[in-house]
Amino acid sequence: MDEKRAIALLISEKDIKKITGTSANIGETSLITYIKLAQDLIIKKVLGETLFQRLLDEWIDAGYDKTKLPTDAFDIANPPIISGDDTNYQELYENVYMAAVWHAHRLSLPFIAIKITQAGITLSETEFSQSAGLVGLDRLQREVEEIANLYTDELNCYVQESLQDIESVQEEAKEVGGSHVGIFVANRGWRKFKDTKKYCDDV
């Protein structure tokens, strides 16, 4: 299972192109790296190690089809891998999806638009580079980051408000020197809203 987890992607390059408007000419392998980075750097931190790994396991078991993810412990059509696990993985996936798409897009932008050659760092020969340049790229990155962070805040609120304790919570809380009820969510310097509870109450 560890080997399957290592290559499992929660979204595809087609999802990024469909949602963000990324050029259809961008190759699949150009985006896979950034999908994996978005999962490992952003999604895993919001969900916590154990819930993230369980979502990946259920995603693999469902054949990468969100409609086949379990909805609760009594889902007869799609029973959870772990007996008694009442996590609604379909709902969790829906909340993860947009954050993963926009962060993968955010991470990929500089590497799609810029190339390193013997002559130095230059803009890639694309319509975007010809019409927008570095100033346009910088503005686009800021806009995409704002969208990505908003979706991540929504995911964070969902985790805090909708998901209850699973086996990892006490273990993860001990690792950071405290106790916690519910899913442990580590402090994240990249978050726009430092007072998560206040933000969640406002949305």
PDB file of C-alpha atoms in Angstrom:
ATOM      1  CA  MET A   1       0.000   0.000   0.000  1.00  0.00           C
ATOM      2  CA  ASP A   2       2.889   2.379   0.719  1.00  0.00           C
ATOM      3  CA  GLU A   3       4.027   2.120  -2.907  1.00  0.00           C
ATOM      4  CA  LYS A   4       0.504   2.868  -4.151  1.00  0.00           C
ATOM      5  CA  ARG A   5       0.216   5.828  -1.793  1.00  0.00           C
ATOM      6  CA  ALA A   6       3.509   7.206  -3.069  1.00  0.00           C
ATOM      7  CA  ILE A   7       2.139   7.578  -6.604  1.00  0.00           C
ATOM      8  CA  ALA A   8      -1.550   8.209  -5.807  1.00  0.00           C
ATOM      9  CA  LEU A   9      -2.793  11.607  -6.970  1.00  0.00           C
ATOM     10  CA  LEU A  10      -6.037  13.085  -5.642  1.00  0.00           C
ATOM     11  CA  ILE A  11      -6.489  15.182  -8.780  1.00  0.00           C
ATOM     12  CA  SER A  12      -5.326  14.923 -12.390  1.00  0.00           C
ATOM     13  CA  GLU A  13      -3.697  17.310 -14.827  1.00  0.00           C
ATOM     14  CA  LYS A  14      -7.074  17.434 -16.604  1.00  0.00           C
ATOM     15  CA  ASP A  15      -8.668  18.813 -13.429  1.00  0.00           C
ATOM     16  CA  ILE A  16      -6.123  21.643 -13.323  1.00  0.00           C
ATOM     17  CA  LYS A  17      -6.659  22.502 -16.984  1.00  0.00           C
ATOM     18  CA  LYS A  18     -10.441  22.374 -16.633  1.00  0.00           C
ATOM     19  CA  ILE A  19     -10.675  24.492 -13.464  1.00  0.00           C
ATOM     20  CA  THR A  20      -7.837  27.000 -13.878  1.00  0.00           C
ATOM     21  CA  GLY A  21      -7.641  27.495 -17.617  1.00  0.00           C
ATOM     22  CA  THR A  22      -4.080  26.158 -17.844  1.00  0.00           C
ATOM     23  CA  SER A  23      -3.169  25.612 -21.485  1.00  0.00           C
ATOM     24  CA  ALA A  24      -4.116  22.227 -22.886  1.00  0.00           C
ATOM     25  CA  ASN A  25      -0.628  22.166 -24.467  1.00  0.00           C
ATOM     26  CA  ILE A  26       1.057  21.740 -21.072  1.00  0.00           C
ATOM     27  CA  GLY A  27       2.187  18.124 -20.798  1.00  0.00           C
ATOM     28  CA  GLU A  28       0.879  15.767 -18.135  1.00  0.00           C
ATOM     29  CA  THR A  29       4.311  15.130 -16.660  1.00  0.00           C
ATOM     30  CA  SER A  30       4.811  18.883 -16.263  1.00  0.00           C
ATOM     31  CA  LEU A  31       1.965  19.022 -13.746  1.00  0.00           C
ATOM     32  CA  ILE A  32       2.223  15.722 -11.872  1.00  0.00           C
ATOM     33  CA  THR A  33       5.157  16.957  -9.796  1.00  0.00           C
ATOM     34  CA  TYR A  34       3.161  19.956  -8.588  1.00  0.00           C
ATOM     35  CA  ILE A  35       0.054  17.911  -7.826  1.00  0.00           C
ATOM     36  CA  LYS A  36       2.215  15.731  -5.570  1.00  0.00           C
ATOM     37  CA  LEU A  37       3.781  18.810  -3.956  1.00  0.00           C
ATOM     38  CA  ALA A  38       0.356  20.347  -3.300  1.00  0.00           C
ATOM     39  CA  GLN A  39      -0.777  17.131  -1.637  1.00  0.00           C
ATOM     40  CA  ASP A  40       2.317  16.773   0.524  1.00  0.00           C
ATOM     41  CA  LEU A  41       2.910  20.426   1.413  1.00  0.00           C
ATOM     42  CA  ILE A  42      -0.665  21.675   1.810  1.00  0.00           C
ATOM     43  CA  ILE A  43      -3.359  18.997   1.980  1.00  0.00           C
ATOM     44  CA  LYS A  44      -1.449  16.662   4.310  1.00  0.00           C
ATOM     45  CA  LYS A  45      -0.799  19.526   6.742  1.00  0.00           C
ATOM     46  CA  VAL A  46      -4.464  20.461   6.905  1.00  0.00           C
ATOM     47  CA  LEU A  47      -5.759  16.900   7.324  1.00  0.00           C
ATOM     48  CA  GLY A  48      -2.972  15.527   9.484  1.00  0.00           C
ATOM     49  CA  GLU A  49      -0.842  12.524   8.557  1.00  0.00           C
ATOM     50  CA  THR A  50      -3.297   9.764   9.480  1.00  0.00           C
ATOM     51  CA  LEU A  51      -6.448  11.213   7.922  1.00  0.00           C
ATOM     52  CA  PHE A  52      -4.502  12.102   4.792  1.00  0.00           C
ATOM     53  CA  GLN A  53      -3.180   8.542   4.462  1.00  0.00           C
ATOM     54  CA  ARG A  54      -6.656   7.109   5.055  1.00  0.00           C
ATOM     55  CA  LEU A  55      -8.106   9.351   2.372  1.00  0.00           C
ATOM     56  CA  LEU A  56      -5.409   8.150  -0.040  1.00  0.00           C
ATOM     57  CA  ASP A  57      -6.133   4.514   0.861  1.00  0.00           C
ATOM     58  CA  GLU A  58      -9.864   4.980   0.288  1.00  0.00           C
ATOM     59  CA  TRP A  59      -9.167   6.882  -2.958  1.00  0.00           C
ATOM     60  CA  ILE A  60      -7.017   4.024  -4.238  1.00  0.00           C
ATOM     61  CA  ASP A  61      -9.572   1.420  -3.107  1.00  0.00           C
ATOM     62  CA  ALA A  62     -12.339   3.379  -4.887  1.00  0.00           C
ATOM     63  CA  GLY A  63     -10.395   3.224  -8.145  1.00  0.00           C
ATOM     64  CA  TYR A  64      -9.928   7.019  -8.142  1.00  0.00           C
ATOM     65  CA  ASP A  65     -13.710   7.486  -8.439  1.00  0.00           C
ATOM     66  CA  LYS A  66     -15.156   9.908  -5.886  1.00  0.00           C
ATOM     67  CA  THR A  67     -18.632   8.383  -6.193  1.00  0.00           C
ATOM     68  CA  LYS A  68     -17.247   5.102  -4.824  1.00  0.00           C
ATOM     69  CA  LEU A  69     -15.754   6.642  -1.681  1.00  0.00           C
ATOM     70  CA  PRO A  70     -17.450   5.649   1.604  1.00  0.00           C
ATOM     71  CA  THR A  71     -19.926   8.088   3.136  1.00  0.00           C
ATOM     72  CA  ASP A  72     -20.035   6.541   6.627  1.00  0.00           C
ATOM     73  CA  ALA A  73     -19.392   3.352   8.601  1.00  0.00           C
ATOM     74  CA  PHE A  74     -22.669   1.836   7.364  1.00  0.00           C
ATOM     75  CA  ASP A  75     -22.170   2.488   3.658  1.00  0.00           C
ATOM     76  CA  ILE A  76     -23.099  -0.938   2.261  1.00  0.00           C
ATOM     77  CA  ALA A  77     -22.290  -0.074  -1.348  1.00  0.00           C
ATOM     78  CA  ASN A  78     -18.867   1.370  -0.500  1.00  0.00           C
ATOM     79  CA  PRO A  79     -17.807   0.141   2.953  1.00  0.00           C
ATOM     80  CA  PRO A  80     -14.786   1.856   4.526  1.00  0.00           C
ATOM     81  CA  ILE A  81     -11.500  -0.028   4.629  1.00  0.00           C
ATOM     82  CA  ILE A  82     -11.367   0.268   8.420  1.00  0.00           C
ATOM     83  CA  SER A  83     -14.475  -1.183  10.049  1.00  0.00           C
ATOM     84  CA  GLY A  84     -16.341   1.448  12.041  1.00  0.00           C
ATOM     85  CA  ASP A  85     -14.681   4.407  10.313  1.00  0.00           C
ATOM     86  CA  ASP A  86     -17.561   6.894  10.003  1.00  0.00           C
ATOM     87  CA  THR A  87     -15.669   9.540   8.007  1.00  0.00           C
ATOM     88  CA  ASN A  88     -17.613  10.803   5.004  1.00  0.00           C
ATOM     89  CA  TYR A  89     -14.810  10.430   2.484  1.00  0.00           C
ATOM     90  CA  GLN A  90     -16.925  11.630  -0.428  1.00  0.00           C
ATOM     91  CA  GLU A  91     -17.584  14.910   1.369  1.00  0.00           C
ATOM     92  CA  LEU A  92     -13.978  15.156   2.526  1.00  0.00           C
ATOM     93  CA  TYR A  93     -12.735  14.661  -1.025  1.00  0.00           C
ATOM     94  CA  GLU A  94     -15.056  17.377  -2.339  1.00  0.00           C
ATOM     95  CA  ASN A  95     -13.547  19.796   0.170  1.00  0.00           C
ATOM     96  CA  VAL A  96      -9.987  18.743  -0.668  1.00  0.00           C
ATOM     97  CA  TYR A  97     -10.464  18.921  -4.439  1.00  0.00           C
ATOM     98  CA  MET A  98     -10.445  22.679  -5.113  1.00  0.00           C
ATOM     99  CA  ALA A  99      -7.628  23.400  -2.661  1.00  0.00           C
ATOM    100  CA  ALA A 100      -5.502  20.712  -4.320  1.00  0.00           C
ATOM    101  CA  VAL A 101      -6.258  22.011  -7.827  1.00  0.00           C
ATOM    102  CA  TRP A 102      -5.426  25.644  -7.097  1.00  0.00           C
ATOM    103  CA  HIS A 103      -2.296  24.936  -5.047  1.00  0.00           C
ATOM    104  CA  ALA A 104      -0.966  22.599  -7.743  1.00  0.00           C
ATOM    105  CA  HIS A 105      -1.653  25.341 -10.281  1.00  0.00           C
ATOM    106  CA  ARG A 106       0.045  27.944  -8.055  1.00  0.00           C
ATOM    107  CA  LEU A 107       3.143  25.798  -7.594  1.00  0.00           C
ATOM    108  CA  SER A 108       3.420  25.022 -11.306  1.00  0.00           C
ATOM    109  CA  LEU A 109       3.151  28.579 -12.654  1.00  0.00           C
ATOM    110  CA  PRO A 110       6.806  29.698 -12.389  1.00  0.00           C
ATOM    111  CA  PHE A 111       8.111  26.456 -13.817  1.00  0.00           C
ATOM    112  CA  ILE A 112       5.725  26.530 -16.764  1.00  0.00           C
ATOM    113  CA  ALA A 113       6.350  30.188 -17.593  1.00  0.00           C
ATOM    114  CA  ILE A 114      10.115  30.306 -16.968  1.00  0.00           C
ATOM    115  CA  LYS A 115      12.921  28.143 -18.335  1.00  0.00           C
ATOM    116  CA  ILE A 116      16.598  27.956 -17.439  1.00  0.00           C
ATOM    117  CA  THR A 117      19.056  27.760 -20.326  1.00  0.00           C
ATOM    118  CA  GLN A 118      22.783  28.341 -20.852  1.00  0.00           C
ATOM    119  CA  ALA A 119      21.896  31.939 -21.639  1.00  0.00           C
ATOM    120  CA  GLY A 120      20.210  32.353 -18.261  1.00  0.00           C
ATOM    121  CA  ILE A 121      16.622  32.534 -17.008  1.00  0.00           C
ATOM    122  CA  THR A 122      14.069  33.423 -19.684  1.00  0.00           C
ATOM    123  CA  LEU A 123      10.338  33.333 -20.228  1.00  0.00           C
ATOM    124  CA  SER A 124       9.126  30.287 -22.110  1.00  0.00           C
ATOM    125  CA  GLU A 125       8.027  30.823 -25.685  1.00  0.00           C
ATOM    126  CA  THR A 126       4.289  30.847 -25.072  1.00  0.00           C
ATOM    127  CA  GLU A 127       1.411  33.209 -25.760  1.00  0.00           C
ATOM    128  CA  PHE A 128       1.455  34.095 -22.077  1.00  0.00           C
ATOM    129  CA  SER A 129       5.115  35.099 -22.067  1.00  0.00           C
ATOM    130  CA  GLN A 130       4.746  37.239 -25.163  1.00  0.00           C
ATOM    131  CA  SER A 131       1.709  39.148 -23.916  1.00  0.00           C
ATOM    132  CA  ALA A 132       2.260  39.298 -20.154  1.00  0.00           C
ATOM    133  CA  GLY A 133       5.949  39.128 -19.268  1.00  0.00           C
ATOM    134  CA  LEU A 134       7.349  38.899 -15.751  1.00  0.00           C
ATOM    135  CA  VAL A 135       5.041  41.604 -14.386  1.00  0.00           C
ATOM    136  CA  GLY A 136       2.025  39.703 -15.646  1.00  0.00           C
ATOM    137  CA  LEU A 137       3.360  36.464 -14.214  1.00  0.00           C
ATOM    138  CA  ASP A 138       3.864  38.061 -10.809  1.00  0.00           C
ATOM    139  CA  ARG A 139       0.318  39.423 -10.786  1.00  0.00           C
ATOM    140  CA  LEU A 140      -1.116  36.092 -11.904  1.00  0.00           C
ATOM    141  CA  GLN A 141       0.792  34.272  -9.151  1.00  0.00           C
ATOM    142  CA  ARG A 142      -0.635  36.600  -6.500  1.00  0.00           C
ATOM    143  CA  GLU A 143      -4.176  36.128  -7.787  1.00  0.00           C
ATOM    144  CA  VAL A 144      -3.849  32.353  -7.956  1.00  0.00           C
ATOM    145  CA  GLU A 145      -2.307  32.214  -4.465  1.00  0.00           C
ATOM    146  CA  GLU A 146      -5.247  34.201  -3.082  1.00  0.00           C
ATOM    147  CA  ILE A 147      -7.733  31.757  -4.613  1.00  0.00           C
ATOM    148  CA  ALA A 148      -5.722  28.741  -3.410  1.00  0.00           C
ATOM    149  CA  ASN A 149      -5.547  30.069   0.152  1.00  0.00           C
ATOM    150  CA  LEU A 150      -9.279  30.789   0.257  1.00  0.00           C
ATOM    151  CA  TYR A 151     -10.078  27.219  -0.763  1.00  0.00           C
ATOM    152  CA  THR A 152      -7.576  25.972   1.819  1.00  0.00           C
ATOM    153  CA  ASP A 153      -9.250  28.028   4.530  1.00  0.00           C
ATOM    154  CA  GLU A 154     -12.578  26.491   3.561  1.00  0.00           C
ATOM    155  CA  LEU A 155     -11.020  23.024   3.814  1.00  0.00           C
ATOM    156  CA  ASN A 156      -9.521  23.905   7.176  1.00  0.00           C
ATOM    157  CA  CYS A 157     -12.937  25.032   8.445  1.00  0.00           C
ATOM    158  CA  TYR A 158     -14.521  21.818   7.199  1.00  0.00           C
ATOM    159  CA  VAL A 159     -11.912  19.741   9.011  1.00  0.00           C
ATOM    160  CA  GLN A 160     -12.343  21.632  12.269  1.00  0.00           C
ATOM    161  CA  GLU A 161     -16.132  21.763  12.187  1.00  0.00           C
ATOM    162  CA  SER A 162     -17.146  18.469  10.587  1.00  0.00           C
ATOM    163  CA  LEU A 163     -14.562  15.817  11.437  1.00  0.00           C
ATOM    164  CA  GLN A 164     -14.165  14.218  14.813  1.00  0.00           C
ATOM    165  CA  ASP A 165     -11.427  12.211  16.466  1.00  0.00           C
ATOM    166  CA  ILE A 166      -9.696   9.368  14.697  1.00  0.00           C
ATOM    167  CA  GLU A 167      -6.862   7.294  16.138  1.00  0.00           C
ATOM    168  CA  SER A 168      -4.119   9.742  15.195  1.00  0.00           C
ATOM    169  CA  VAL A 169      -5.408  12.753  17.107  1.00  0.00           C
ATOM    170  CA  GLN A 170      -3.968  12.055  20.553  1.00  0.00           C
ATOM    171  CA  GLU A 171      -0.714  10.810  19.040  1.00  0.00           C
ATOM    172  CA  GLU A 172      -0.305  13.924  16.886  1.00  0.00           C
ATOM    173  CA  ALA A 173      -1.260  16.203  19.772  1.00  0.00           C
ATOM    174  CA  LYS A 174       1.411  14.597  21.974  1.00  0.00           C
ATOM    175  CA  GLU A 175       4.013  15.165  19.281  1.00  0.00           C
ATOM    176  CA  VAL A 176       3.474  18.912  19.562  1.00  0.00           C
ATOM    177  CA  GLY A 177       3.298  18.842  23.358  1.00  0.00           C
ATOM    178  CA  GLY A 178      -0.392  19.267  24.011  1.00  0.00           C
ATOM    179  CA  SER A 179      -3.805  17.654  24.046  1.00  0.00           C
ATOM    180  CA  HIS A 180      -6.529  18.239  21.526  1.00  0.00           C
ATOM    181  CA  VAL A 181     -10.077  17.114  20.841  1.00  0.00           C
ATOM    182  CA  GLY A 182     -10.842  16.570  17.166  1.00  0.00           C
ATOM    183  CA  ILE A 183      -8.533  16.512  14.164  1.00  0.00           C
ATOM    184  CA  PHE A 184      -5.154  18.080  14.883  1.00  0.00           C
ATOM    185  CA  VAL A 185      -4.346  20.941  12.533  1.00  0.00           C
ATOM    186  CA  ALA A 186      -0.812  22.301  12.746  1.00  0.00           C
ATOM    187  CA  ASN A 187      -0.073  26.028  12.718  1.00  0.00           C
ATOM    188  CA  ARG A 188       0.578  27.211   9.161  1.00  0.00           C
ATOM    189  CA  GLY A 189       2.494  30.384   8.443  1.00  0.00           C
ATOM    190  CA  TRP A 190       1.128  30.560   4.893  1.00  0.00           C
ATOM    191  CA  ARG A 191      -2.484  30.941   6.078  1.00  0.00           C
ATOM    192  CA  LYS A 192      -4.117  34.284   5.444  1.00  0.00           C
ATOM    193  CA  PHE A 193      -6.370  34.059   8.505  1.00  0.00           C
ATOM    194  CA  LYS A 194      -4.510  33.540  11.760  1.00  0.00           C
ATOM    195  CA  ASP A 195      -7.748  33.278  13.789  1.00  0.00           C
ATOM    196  CA  THR A 196      -9.210  30.211  12.109  1.00  0.00           C
ATOM    197  CA  LYS A 197     -12.241  29.971  14.381  1.00  0.00           C
ATOM    198  CA  LYS A 198     -13.193  33.588  13.717  1.00  0.00           C
ATOM    199  CA  TYR A 199     -12.754  33.086   9.971  1.00  0.00           C
ATOM    200  CA  CYS A 200     -14.839  29.909   9.993  1.00  0.00           C
ATOM    201  CA  ASP A 201     -17.586  31.699  11.958  1.00  0.00           C
ATOM    202  CA  ASP A 202     -17.619  34.488   9.389  1.00  0.00           C
ATOM    203  CA  VAL A 203     -18.002  32.319   6.282  1.00  0.00           C
TER     204      VAL A 203
END
